[in-house]
Coordinates of C-alpha atoms and ligand atoms in Angstrom, one line a residue:
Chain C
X124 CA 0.0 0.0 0.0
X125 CA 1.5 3.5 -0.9
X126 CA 0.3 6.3 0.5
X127 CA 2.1 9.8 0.2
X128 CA 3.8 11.8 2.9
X129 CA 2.3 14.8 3.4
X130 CA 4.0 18.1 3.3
X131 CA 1.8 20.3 5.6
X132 CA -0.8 18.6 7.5
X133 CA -1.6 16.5 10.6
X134 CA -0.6 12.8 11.1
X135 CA -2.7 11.3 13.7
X136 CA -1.2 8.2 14.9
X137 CA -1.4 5.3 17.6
X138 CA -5.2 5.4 17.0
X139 CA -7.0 2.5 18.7
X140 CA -8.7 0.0 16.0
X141 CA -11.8 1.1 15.4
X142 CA -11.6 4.9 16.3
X143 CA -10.4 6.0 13.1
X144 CA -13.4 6.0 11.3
X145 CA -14.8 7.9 14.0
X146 CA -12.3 10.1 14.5
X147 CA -13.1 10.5 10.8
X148 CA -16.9 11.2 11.2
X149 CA -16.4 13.7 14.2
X150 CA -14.0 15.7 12.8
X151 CA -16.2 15.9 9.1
X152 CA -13.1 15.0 7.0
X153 CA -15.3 14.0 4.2
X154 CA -15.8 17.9 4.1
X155 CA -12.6 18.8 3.1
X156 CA -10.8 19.1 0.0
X157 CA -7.5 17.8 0.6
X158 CA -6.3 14.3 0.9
X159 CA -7.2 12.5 3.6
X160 CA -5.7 9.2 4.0
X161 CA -7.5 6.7 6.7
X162 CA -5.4 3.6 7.7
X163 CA -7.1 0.9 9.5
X164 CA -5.3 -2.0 11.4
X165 CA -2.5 -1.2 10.5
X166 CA 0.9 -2.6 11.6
X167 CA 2.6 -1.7 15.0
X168 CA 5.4 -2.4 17.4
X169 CA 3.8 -0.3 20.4
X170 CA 0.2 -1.5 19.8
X171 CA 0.1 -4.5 17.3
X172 CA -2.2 -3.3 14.9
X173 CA -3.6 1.1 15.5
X174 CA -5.6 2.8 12.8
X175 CA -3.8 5.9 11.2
X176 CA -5.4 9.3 9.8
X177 CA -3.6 11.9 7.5
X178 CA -4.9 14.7 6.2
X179 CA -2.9 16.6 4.0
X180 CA -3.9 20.4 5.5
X181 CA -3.0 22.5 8.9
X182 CA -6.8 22.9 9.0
X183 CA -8.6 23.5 12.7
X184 CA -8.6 20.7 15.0
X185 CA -10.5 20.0 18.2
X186 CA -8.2 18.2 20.0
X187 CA -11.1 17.7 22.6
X188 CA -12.9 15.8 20.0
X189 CA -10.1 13.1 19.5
X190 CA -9.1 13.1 22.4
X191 CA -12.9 12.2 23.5
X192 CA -12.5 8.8 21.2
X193 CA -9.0 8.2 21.9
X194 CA -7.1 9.7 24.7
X195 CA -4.1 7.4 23.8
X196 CA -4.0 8.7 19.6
X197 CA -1.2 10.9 19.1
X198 CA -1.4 14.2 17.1
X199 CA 2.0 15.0 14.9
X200 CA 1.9 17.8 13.2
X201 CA 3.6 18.0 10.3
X202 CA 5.1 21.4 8.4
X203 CA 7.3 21.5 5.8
X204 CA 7.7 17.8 5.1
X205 CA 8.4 17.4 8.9
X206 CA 7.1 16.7 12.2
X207 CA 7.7 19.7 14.2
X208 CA 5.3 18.9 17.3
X209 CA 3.9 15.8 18.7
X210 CA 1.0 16.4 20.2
X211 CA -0.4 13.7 23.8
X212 CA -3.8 13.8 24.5
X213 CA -5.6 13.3 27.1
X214 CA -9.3 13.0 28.2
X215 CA -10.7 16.7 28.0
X216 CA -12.5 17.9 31.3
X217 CA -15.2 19.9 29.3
X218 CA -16.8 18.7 26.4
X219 CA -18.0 22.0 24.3
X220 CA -19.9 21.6 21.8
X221 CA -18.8 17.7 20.7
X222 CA -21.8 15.2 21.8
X223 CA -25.0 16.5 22.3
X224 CA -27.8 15.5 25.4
X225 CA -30.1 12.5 25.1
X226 CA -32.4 13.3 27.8
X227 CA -35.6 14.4 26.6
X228 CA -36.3 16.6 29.6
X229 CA -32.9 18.4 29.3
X230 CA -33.2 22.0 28.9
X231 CA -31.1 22.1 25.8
X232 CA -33.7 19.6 23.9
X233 CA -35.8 23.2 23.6
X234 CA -34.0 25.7 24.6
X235 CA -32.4 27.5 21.3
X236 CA -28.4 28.8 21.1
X237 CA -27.4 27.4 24.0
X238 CA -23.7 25.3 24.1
X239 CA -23.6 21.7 24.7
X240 CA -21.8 21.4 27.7
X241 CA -20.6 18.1 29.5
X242 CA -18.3 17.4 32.2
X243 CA -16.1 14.7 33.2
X244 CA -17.3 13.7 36.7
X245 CA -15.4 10.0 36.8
X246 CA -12.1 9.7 35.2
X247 CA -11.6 6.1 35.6
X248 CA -14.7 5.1 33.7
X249 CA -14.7 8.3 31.3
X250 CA -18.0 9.3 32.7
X251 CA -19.5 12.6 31.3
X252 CA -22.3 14.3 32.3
X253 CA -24.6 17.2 31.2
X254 CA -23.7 20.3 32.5
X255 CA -27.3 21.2 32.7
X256 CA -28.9 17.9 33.7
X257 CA -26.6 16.1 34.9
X258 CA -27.4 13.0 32.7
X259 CA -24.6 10.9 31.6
X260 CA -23.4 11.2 28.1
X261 CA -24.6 8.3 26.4
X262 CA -21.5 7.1 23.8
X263 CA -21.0 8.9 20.9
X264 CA -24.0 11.0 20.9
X265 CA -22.3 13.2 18.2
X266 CA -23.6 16.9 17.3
X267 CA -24.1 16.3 13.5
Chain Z
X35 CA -24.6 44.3 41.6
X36 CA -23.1 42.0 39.0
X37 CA -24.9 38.3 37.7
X38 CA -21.5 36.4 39.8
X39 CA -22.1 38.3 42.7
X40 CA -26.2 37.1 42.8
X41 CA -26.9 34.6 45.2
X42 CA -28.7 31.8 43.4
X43 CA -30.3 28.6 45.1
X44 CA -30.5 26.1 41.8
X45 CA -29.1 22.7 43.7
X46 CA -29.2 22.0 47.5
X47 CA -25.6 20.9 46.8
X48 CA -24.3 24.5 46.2
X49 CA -25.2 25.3 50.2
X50 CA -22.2 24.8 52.8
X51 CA -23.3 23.0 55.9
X52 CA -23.2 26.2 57.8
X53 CA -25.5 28.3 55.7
X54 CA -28.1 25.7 56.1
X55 CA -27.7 26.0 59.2
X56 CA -28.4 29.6 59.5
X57 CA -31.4 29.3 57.3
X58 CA -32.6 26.6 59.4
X59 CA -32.2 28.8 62.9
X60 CA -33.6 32.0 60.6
X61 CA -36.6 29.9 59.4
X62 CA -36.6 29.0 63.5
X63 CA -36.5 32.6 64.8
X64 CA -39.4 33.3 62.0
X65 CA -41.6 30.9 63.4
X66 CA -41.2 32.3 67.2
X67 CA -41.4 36.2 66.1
X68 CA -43.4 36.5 63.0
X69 CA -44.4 40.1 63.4
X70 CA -40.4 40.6 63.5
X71 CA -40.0 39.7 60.3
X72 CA -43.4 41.0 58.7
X73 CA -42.0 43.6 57.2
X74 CA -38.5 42.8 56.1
X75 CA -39.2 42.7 52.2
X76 CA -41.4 46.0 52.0
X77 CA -41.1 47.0 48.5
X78 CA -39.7 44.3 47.4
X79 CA -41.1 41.9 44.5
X80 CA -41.0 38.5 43.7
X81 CA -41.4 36.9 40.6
X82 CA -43.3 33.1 40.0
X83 CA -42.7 32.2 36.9
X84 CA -44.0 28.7 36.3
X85 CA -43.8 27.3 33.6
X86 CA -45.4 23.9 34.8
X87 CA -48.5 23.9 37.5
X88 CA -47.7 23.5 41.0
X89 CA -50.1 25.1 43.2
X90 CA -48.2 24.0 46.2
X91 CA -45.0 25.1 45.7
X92 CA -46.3 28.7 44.0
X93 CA -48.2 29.5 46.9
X94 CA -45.9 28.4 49.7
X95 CA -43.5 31.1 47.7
X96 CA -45.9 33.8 47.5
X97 CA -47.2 33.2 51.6
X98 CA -43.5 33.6 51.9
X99 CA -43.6 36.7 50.3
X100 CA -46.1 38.0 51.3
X101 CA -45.9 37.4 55.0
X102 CA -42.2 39.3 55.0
X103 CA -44.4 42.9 53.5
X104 CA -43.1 42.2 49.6
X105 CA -45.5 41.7 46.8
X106 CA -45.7 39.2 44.2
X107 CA -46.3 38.6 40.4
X108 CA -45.5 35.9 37.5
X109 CA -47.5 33.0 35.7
X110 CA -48.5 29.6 36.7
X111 CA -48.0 27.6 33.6
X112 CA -46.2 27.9 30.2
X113 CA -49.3 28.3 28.5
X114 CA -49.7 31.8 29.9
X115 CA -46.4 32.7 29.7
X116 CA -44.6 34.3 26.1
X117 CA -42.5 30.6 26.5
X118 CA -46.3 29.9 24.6
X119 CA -45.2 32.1 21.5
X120 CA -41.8 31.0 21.2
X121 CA -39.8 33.2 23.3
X122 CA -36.5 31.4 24.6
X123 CA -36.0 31.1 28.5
X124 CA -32.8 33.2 28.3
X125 CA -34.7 36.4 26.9
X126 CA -38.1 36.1 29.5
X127 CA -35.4 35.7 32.3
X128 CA -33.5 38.6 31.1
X129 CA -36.7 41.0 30.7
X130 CA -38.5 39.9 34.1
X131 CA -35.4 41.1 35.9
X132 CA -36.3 44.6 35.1
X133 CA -39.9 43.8 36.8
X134 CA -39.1 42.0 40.1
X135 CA -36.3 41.8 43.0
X136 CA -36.1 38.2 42.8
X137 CA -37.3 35.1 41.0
X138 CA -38.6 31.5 42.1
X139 CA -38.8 29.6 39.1
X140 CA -40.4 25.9 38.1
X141 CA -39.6 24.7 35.1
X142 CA -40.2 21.3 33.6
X143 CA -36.9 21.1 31.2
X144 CA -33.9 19.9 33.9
X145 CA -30.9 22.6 34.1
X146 CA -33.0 25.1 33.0
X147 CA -32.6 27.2 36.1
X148 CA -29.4 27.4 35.3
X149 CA -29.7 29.0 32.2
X150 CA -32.3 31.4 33.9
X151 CA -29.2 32.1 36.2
X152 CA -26.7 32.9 33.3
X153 CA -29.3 35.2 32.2
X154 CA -30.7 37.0 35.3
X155 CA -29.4 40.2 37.3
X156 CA -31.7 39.4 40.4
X157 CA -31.3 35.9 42.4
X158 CA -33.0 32.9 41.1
X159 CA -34.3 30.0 43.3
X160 CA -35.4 27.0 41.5
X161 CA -38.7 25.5 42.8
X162 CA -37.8 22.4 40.7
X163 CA -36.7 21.4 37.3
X164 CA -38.4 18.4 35.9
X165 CA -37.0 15.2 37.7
X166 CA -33.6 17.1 38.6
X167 CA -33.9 19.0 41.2
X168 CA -35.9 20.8 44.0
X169 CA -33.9 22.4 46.7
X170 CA -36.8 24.8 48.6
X171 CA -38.6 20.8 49.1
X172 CA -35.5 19.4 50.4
X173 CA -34.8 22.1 53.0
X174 CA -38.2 22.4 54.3
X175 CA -37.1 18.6 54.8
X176 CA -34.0 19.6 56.7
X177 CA -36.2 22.0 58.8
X178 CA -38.3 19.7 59.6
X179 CA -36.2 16.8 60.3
X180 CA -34.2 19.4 62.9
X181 CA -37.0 20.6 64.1
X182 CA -38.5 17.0 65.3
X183 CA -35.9 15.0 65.6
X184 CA -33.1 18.0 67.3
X185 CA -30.7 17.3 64.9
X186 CA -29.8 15.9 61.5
X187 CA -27.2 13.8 62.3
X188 CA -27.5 9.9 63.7
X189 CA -30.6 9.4 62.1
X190 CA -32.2 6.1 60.5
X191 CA -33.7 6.7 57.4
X192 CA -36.4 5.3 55.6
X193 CA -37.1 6.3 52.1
X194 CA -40.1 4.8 50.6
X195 CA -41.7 4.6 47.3
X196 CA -40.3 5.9 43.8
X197 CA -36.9 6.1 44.5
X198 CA -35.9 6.1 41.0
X199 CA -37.5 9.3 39.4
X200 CA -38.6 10.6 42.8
X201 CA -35.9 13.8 42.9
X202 CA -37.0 15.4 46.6
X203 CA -35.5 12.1 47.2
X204 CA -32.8 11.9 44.9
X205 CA -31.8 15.6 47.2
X206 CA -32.3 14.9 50.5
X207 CA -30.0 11.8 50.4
X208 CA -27.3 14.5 48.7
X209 CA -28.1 16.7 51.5
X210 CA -27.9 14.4 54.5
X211 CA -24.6 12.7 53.6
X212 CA -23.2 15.6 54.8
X213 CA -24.2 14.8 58.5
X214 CA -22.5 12.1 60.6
X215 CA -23.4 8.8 61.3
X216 CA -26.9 8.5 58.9
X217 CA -28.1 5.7 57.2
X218 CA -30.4 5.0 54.7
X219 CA -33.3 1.9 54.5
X220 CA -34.3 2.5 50.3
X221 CA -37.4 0.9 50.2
X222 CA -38.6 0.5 46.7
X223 CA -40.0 -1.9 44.3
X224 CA -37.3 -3.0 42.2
X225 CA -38.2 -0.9 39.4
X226 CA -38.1 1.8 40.9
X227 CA -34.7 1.3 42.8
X228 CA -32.6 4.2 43.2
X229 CA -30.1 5.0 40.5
X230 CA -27.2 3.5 40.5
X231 CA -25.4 6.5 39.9
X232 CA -26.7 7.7 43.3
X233 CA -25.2 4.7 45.3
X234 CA -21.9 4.8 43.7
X235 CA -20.9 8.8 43.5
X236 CA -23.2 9.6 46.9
X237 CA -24.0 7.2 49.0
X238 CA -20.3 4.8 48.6
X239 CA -18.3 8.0 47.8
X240 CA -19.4 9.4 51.4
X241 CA -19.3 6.1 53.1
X242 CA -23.2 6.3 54.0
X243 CA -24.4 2.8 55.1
X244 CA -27.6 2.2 52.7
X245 CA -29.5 -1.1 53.0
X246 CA -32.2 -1.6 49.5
X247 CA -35.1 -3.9 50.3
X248 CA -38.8 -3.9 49.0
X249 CA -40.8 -4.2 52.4
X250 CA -41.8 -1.5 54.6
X251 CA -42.0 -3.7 57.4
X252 CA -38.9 -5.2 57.6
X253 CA -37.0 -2.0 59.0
X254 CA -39.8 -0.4 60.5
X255 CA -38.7 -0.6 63.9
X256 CA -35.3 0.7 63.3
X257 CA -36.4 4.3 61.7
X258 CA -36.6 7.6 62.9
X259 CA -37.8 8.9 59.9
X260 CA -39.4 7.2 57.4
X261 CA -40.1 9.9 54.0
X262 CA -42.8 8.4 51.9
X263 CA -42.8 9.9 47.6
X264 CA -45.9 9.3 45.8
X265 CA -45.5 7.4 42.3
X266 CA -45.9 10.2 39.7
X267 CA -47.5 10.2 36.1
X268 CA -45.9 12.1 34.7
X269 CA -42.3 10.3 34.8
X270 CA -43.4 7.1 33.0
X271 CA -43.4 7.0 29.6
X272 CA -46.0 3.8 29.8
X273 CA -49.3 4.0 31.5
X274 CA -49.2 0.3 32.2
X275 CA -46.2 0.5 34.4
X276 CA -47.4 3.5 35.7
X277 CA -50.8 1.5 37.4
X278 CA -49.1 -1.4 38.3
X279 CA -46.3 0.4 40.5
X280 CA -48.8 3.2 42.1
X281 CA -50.4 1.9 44.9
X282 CA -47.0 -0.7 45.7
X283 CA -47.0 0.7 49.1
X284 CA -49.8 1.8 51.4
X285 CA -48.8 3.4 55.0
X286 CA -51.5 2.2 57.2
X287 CA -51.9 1.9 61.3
X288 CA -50.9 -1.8 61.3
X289 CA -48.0 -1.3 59.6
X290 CA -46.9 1.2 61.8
X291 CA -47.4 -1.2 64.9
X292 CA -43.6 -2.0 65.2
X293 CA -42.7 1.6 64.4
X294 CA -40.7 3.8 67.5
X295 CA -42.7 5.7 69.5
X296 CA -40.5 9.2 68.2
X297 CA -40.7 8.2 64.4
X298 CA -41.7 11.4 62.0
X299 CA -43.3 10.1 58.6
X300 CA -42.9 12.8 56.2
X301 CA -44.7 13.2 52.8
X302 CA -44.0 16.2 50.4
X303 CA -47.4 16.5 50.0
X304 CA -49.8 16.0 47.7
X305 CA -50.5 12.6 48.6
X306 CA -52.3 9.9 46.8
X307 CA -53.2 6.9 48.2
X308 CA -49.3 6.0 49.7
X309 CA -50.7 7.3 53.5
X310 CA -54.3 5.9 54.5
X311 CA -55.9 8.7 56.1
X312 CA -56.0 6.8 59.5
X313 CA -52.6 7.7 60.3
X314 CA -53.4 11.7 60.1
X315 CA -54.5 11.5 63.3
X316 CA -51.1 9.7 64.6
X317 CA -48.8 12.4 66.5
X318 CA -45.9 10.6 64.2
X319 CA -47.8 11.9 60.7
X320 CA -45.8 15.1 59.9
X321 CA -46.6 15.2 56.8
X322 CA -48.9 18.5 57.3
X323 CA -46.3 20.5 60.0
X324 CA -43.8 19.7 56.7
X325 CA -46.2 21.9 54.0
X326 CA -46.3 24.6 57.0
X327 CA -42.4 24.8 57.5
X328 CA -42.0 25.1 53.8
X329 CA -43.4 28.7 54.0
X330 CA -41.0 29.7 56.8
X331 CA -38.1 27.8 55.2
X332 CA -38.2 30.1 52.0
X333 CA -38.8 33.3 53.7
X334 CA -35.7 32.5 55.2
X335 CA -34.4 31.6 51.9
X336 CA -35.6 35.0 50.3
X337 CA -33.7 37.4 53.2
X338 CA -30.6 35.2 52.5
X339 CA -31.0 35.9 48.5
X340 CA -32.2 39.6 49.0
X341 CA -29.5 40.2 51.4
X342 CA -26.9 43.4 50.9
X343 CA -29.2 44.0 47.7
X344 CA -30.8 47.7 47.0
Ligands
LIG460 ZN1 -28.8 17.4 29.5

C-alpha cells in the first residue's frame, strides 16, 4: 500500500482500532478538499495493529474531540515535510460543543443557542455528564 | 450588583453546611417572632414564573412573600407565559429582571434554572426542574427533620416509594450525607430502585451505610424517619407500568405497629393513596407541619438571597 507523505498537515497516529473511522466522522473529514488518508489495522510495534489518519492540510482541529474517542491517539503535526510537534492527549474535562444530550427533559432539547456542555465527573470510567442535567453522556452521541 | 455576585439557590448541593444551618435557625427565629419579620421585604417583588403547575410550591413562595411585606407577580403555567409564543428562556429571564427583585422559578426542562441564572441580574431559586432538582422541598425537609428530631445527624432513614425518578429524594440523600453517622433503608420496588449512579458517587463515595429492600415492614422498627414519595404520572413514559407500581405501598396503622414511639413520617405533600388517612390523626404523621415549615423555610431563603441587595 502507498500512500504519500504529506508536506503540511496533521498525522494522527497510535489510533485504537476502530476509532479511526470515527475520529473521521467527528471531525467531518469528508468535508474537506484535501487528501485525507484513513489507515485501518495497521501494523505496530507499540500496539500490534492502531488505525492511522492523515490529512494533507493545517486545518482547525478540536483536540477535545479526539481526544474524547482516543485519549491514547497521538497528534504530529507535520510542516514542511516534517514533524515539528507531537502532540499527547488526554481526556478533556469539558466537552463544548462535541456530543449532544439525550435526555428528553434536558433544557437544551428546547432551549435555542445554548452550548452543549458536559463534564467529566469520573475519570476512571470516562463518565461525562450534562452540564445542565446532569445526565450521563450516552457514547457517541455526536452533534451532526 | 453584577450576575456572579447574585446569590442563586439552583441545587441544595451549592449550600455549605453552615448556611443551612443559619437558614434553618432564621426559618426558626421566624416561626417564634413573626411580626419581626413581617416587614422585612417592603417594596420588594418576587417573581413566580411557572412554567409547569404547582399550586403547592407557587403558593408556599408567594405566603412567603407576602408574610415578609413584599408583593408578588408571575404566571402559573407555560401556556400563559410568552414561552407559549416562542420566546426562549434566556430572553423572558432577562426581561422579568427589570420587573421583580427576585425570582422563584419551576420549570419542567432539567438545568434550566441554570440558564435562567446565566441570564438573570436578580437571584434565582429553583422550585424544581423536571425530575432534577428541588432544593426549597429538600430544606423544608431539613427544617423539619431538625426541628422533630433536634438534629440531622444519627438518624435512621427510611425512604419509601419511587426512589428512582422521585428527585426530593434523589436531594435529600445529597443533603444528608453531609451529616454524621446516617443511614439510609431505600425501600422501593425494584423498578423503581434508586439509581445507580446515586449509590456509587453519593451514597459509597461518602461512606453512608444504605440497606435496599422492598418491604416497609422489615426495617420499620429501626427508623426515625421514614419519608414516603408518591408514584408520579408524569415520569413514566407507559401508563401500564405506571398503574401497576402506584399503589406498591400503602402506609397504614398496622404497619406502623412495630414503628418507635418518636418516628416522623414525612410526605411532600400532595398525597395519593401512599398514607391511609387513618394515620393523620397519629402524632408521628408530619406530613402536614412539613407543608407549614415550607413557607417559613423560603422566607428564610428570600432574606438570604435579598441580602446586601438595594
Ligand atoms: Zn442534559
Amino acid at each position: 500500500m502507498n500512500i504519500d507523505t504529506i508536506k503540511d498537515g496533521y498525522v494522527i497516529d497510535h489510533i485504537t482500532p476502530g476509532n479511526a473511522i470515527k475520529i473521521y466522522r467527528l471531525l467531518n473529514l469528508e468535508k474537506l478538499d484535501c487528501q485525507v488518508a484513513l489507515i485501518t489495522n495497521a501494523k505496530s510495534k507499540k500496539m500490534k495493529t492502531k488505525d492511522l489518519i492523515k490529512i494533507g492540510q493545517l486545518i482547525d482541529i478540536n483536540l477535545d474531540k479526539i481526544a474524547y474517542i482516543d485519549p491514547k491517539a497521538t497528534v504530529n503535526i507535520v510542516k514542511k515535510d516534517k514533524i515539528i510537534e507531537k502532540k499527547k492527549l488526554q481526556l478533556p474535562e469539558v466537552l463544548m460543543n462535541v456530543c449532544k444530550c439525550n435526555n428528553p427533559r434536558c433544557i437544551t432539547s428546547t432551549e435555542r443557542n445554548l452550548d452543549q456542555i458536559f463534564n467529566l465527573t469520573n475519570k476512571k470510567d470516562k463518565v461525562y455528564r450534562c452540564h445542565y442535567c446532569e445526565s450521563t453522556l450516552e457514547k457517541d452521541h455526536f452533534i451532526d | 450588583m453584577t450576575k456572579e455576585k447574585t446569590k442563586n439557590l439552583i441545587d441544595i448541593r451549592d449550600l455549605s453546611t453552615k448556611e443551612i444551618d443559619d437558614l434553618i435557625k432564621v426559618a426558626n427565629d421566624i416561626i417564634l417572632h413573626k411580626e419581626a419579620y413581617a416587614h422585612k421585604c417592603d417594596g420588594k417583588i418576587l417573581a413566580t414564573l411557572f412554567f409547569e403547575p404547582s399550586t403547592r410550591t407557587r403558593l408556599s413562595f408567594e405566603s412567603a412573600m407576602l408574610r415578609l411585606g413584599g408583593k408578588v407577580l408571575g404566571f402559573s403555567e407555560a401556556a400563559s407565559s410568552s414561552t407559549a409564543k416562542g420566546e426562549t428562556l434566556a430572553d423572558t429571564i432577562e426581561t422579568v429582571s427589570g420587573y421583580a427583585d427576585i425570582i422563584a422559578m419551576r420549570h419542567p426542562k432539567e438545568g434550566a434554572p441554570m440558564v435562567a441564572a446565566k441570564k438573570s441580574f436578580i437571584p434565582i431559586i429553583n422550585a424544581g426542574d423536571g425530575g432534577h432538582n428541588h432544593p426549597t422541598q429538600t430544606l423544608t425537609d431539613l427544617l423539619t427533620i431538625s426541628r422533630k428530631k433536634g438534629r440531622l445527624d444519627n438518624l435512621t432513614i427510611g425512604l419509601c416509594g419511587d426512589l428512582k425518578f422521585g428527585r426530593t429524594i434523589h436531594s435529600l440523600i445529597s443533603a444528608m450525607v453531609r451529616y454524621k453517622n446516617i443511614k439510609f433503608i431505600l425501600i422501593s420496588p425494584k423498578e423503581l430502585r434508586l439509581p445507580e449512579y446515586i449509590t456509587k458517587e453519593v451514597l459509597e463515595k461518602n461512606k453512608v451505610e444504605y440497606i435496599e429492600t422492598d418491604s416497609m415492614e422489615e426495617y420499620m422498627k429501626e427508623l426515625d424517619i421514614l419519608y414516603m414519595t408518591r408514584v408520579q404520572r408524569e415520569r413514566f413514559f407507559n401508563e401500564e407500568d405506571y398503574l401497576r407500581l402506584k399503589d406498591y405501598y400503602i402506609l397504614d396503622k398496622k404497619k406502623l405497629s412495630t414503628a418507635k414511639k418518636d418516628l416522623c413520617i414525612m410526605h411532600p405533600l400532595p398525597r395519593v393513596n401512599e398514607i391511609a388517612t387513618e394515620v393523620d390523626d397519629d402524632d408521628r404523621a408530619t406530613y402536614f407541619e412539613q407543608a407549614y415549615n415550607g413557607v417559613y423555610i423560603r422566607m428564610a431563603l428570600i432574606l438570604k438571597c435579598l441580602e446586601g441587595r438595594e
